[in-house]
Short mmCIF file of C-alpha atoms in Angstrom, two decimals:
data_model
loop_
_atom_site.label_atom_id
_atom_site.label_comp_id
_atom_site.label_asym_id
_atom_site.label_seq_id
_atom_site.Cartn_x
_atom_site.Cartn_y
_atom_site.Cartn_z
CA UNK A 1 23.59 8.75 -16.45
CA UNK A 2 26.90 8.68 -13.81
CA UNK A 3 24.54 10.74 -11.73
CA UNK A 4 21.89 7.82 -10.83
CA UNK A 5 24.91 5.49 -10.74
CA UNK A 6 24.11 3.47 -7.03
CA UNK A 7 21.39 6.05 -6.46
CA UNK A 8 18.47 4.80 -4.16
CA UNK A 9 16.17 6.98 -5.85
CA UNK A 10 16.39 9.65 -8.67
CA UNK A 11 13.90 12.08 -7.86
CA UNK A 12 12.88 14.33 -10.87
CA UNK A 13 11.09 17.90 -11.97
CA UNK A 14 8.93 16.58 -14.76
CA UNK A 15 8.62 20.28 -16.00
CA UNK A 16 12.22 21.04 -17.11
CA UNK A 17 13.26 21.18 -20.07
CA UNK A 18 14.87 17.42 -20.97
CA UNK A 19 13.59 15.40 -18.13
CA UNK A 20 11.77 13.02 -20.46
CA UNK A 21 14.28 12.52 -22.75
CA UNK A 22 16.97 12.28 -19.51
CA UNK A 23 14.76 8.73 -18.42
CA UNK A 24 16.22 6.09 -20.58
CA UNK A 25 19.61 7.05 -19.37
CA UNK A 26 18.88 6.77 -16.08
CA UNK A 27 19.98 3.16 -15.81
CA UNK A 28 17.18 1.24 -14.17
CA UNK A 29 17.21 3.09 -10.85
CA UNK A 30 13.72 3.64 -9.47
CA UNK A 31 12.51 7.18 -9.96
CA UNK A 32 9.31 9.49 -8.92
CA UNK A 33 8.47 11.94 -10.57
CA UNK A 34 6.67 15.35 -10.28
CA UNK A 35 4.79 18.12 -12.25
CA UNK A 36 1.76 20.12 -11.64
CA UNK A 37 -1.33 18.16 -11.35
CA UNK A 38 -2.97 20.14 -14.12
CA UNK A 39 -0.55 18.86 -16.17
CA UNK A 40 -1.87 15.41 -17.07
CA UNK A 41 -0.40 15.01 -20.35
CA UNK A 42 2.96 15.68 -19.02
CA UNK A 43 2.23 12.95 -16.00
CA UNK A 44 1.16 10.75 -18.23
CA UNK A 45 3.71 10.68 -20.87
CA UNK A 46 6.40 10.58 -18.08
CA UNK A 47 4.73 7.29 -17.26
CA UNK A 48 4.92 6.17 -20.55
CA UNK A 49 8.45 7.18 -20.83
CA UNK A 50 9.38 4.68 -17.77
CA UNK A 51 9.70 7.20 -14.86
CA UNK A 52 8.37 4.13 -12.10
CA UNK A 53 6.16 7.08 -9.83
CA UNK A 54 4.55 10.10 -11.27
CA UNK A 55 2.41 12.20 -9.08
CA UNK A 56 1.42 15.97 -8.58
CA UNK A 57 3.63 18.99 -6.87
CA UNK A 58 1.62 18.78 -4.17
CA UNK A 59 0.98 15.24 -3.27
CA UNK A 60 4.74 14.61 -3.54
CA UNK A 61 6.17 17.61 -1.24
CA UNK A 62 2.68 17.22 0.86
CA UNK A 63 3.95 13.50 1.10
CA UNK A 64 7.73 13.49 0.81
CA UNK A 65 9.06 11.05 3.89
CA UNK A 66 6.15 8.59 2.78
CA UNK A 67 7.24 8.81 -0.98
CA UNK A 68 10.61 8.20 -0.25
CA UNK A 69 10.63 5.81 2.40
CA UNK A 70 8.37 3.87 -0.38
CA UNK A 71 10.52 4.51 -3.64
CA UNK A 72 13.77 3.80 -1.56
CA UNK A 73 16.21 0.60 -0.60
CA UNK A 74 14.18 -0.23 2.30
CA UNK A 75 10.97 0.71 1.05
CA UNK A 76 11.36 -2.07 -2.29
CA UNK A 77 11.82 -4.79 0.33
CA UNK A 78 8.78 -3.98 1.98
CA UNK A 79 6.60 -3.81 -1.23
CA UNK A 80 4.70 -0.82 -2.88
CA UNK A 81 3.20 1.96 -0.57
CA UNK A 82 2.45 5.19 -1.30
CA UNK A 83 -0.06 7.90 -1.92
CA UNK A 84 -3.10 7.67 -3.43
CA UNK A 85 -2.50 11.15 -5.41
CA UNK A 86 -0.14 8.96 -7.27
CA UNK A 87 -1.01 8.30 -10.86
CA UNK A 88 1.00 4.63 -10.64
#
């Protein structure tokens, strides 16, 4: 997709409408992924459909500078970090 094109990290709404089918065309760039954590089907199968982080609402926007510090450039080179609400 031209809109992950050089992106550091494609952050993505697991719950609308598309978003799974949006992954494979997302070129490789690292992504994290969100949805509500009572929604472990949808968590899952956005694992399954390559998104590289999936975790719940509420660790990810409880945890945002950590997640993206660890999905980013900078955060790659040091190796993976993270939350533990993650389901990766």
């Amino acid at each position: 997709a031209p809109a992950a094109d050089g992106a550091d990290v494609v952050v993505l709404d697991l719950g609308r409408p598309g978003v799974l089918d949006a992954l494979a065309g997302l070129g490789g760039a690292p992504t994290v992924g969100f949805a509500s954590h009572v929604d472990v089907e949808l968590l899952r199968a956005a694992k399954k459909a390559g998104c590289g982080r999936v975790m719940a609402r509420s660790a990810f926007f409880g945890n945002v500078v950590e997640v993206m510090g660890a999905a980013g450039p900078e955060g790659r080179r040091r190796g993976p970090g993270g939350s533990s609400a993650a389901l990766d």
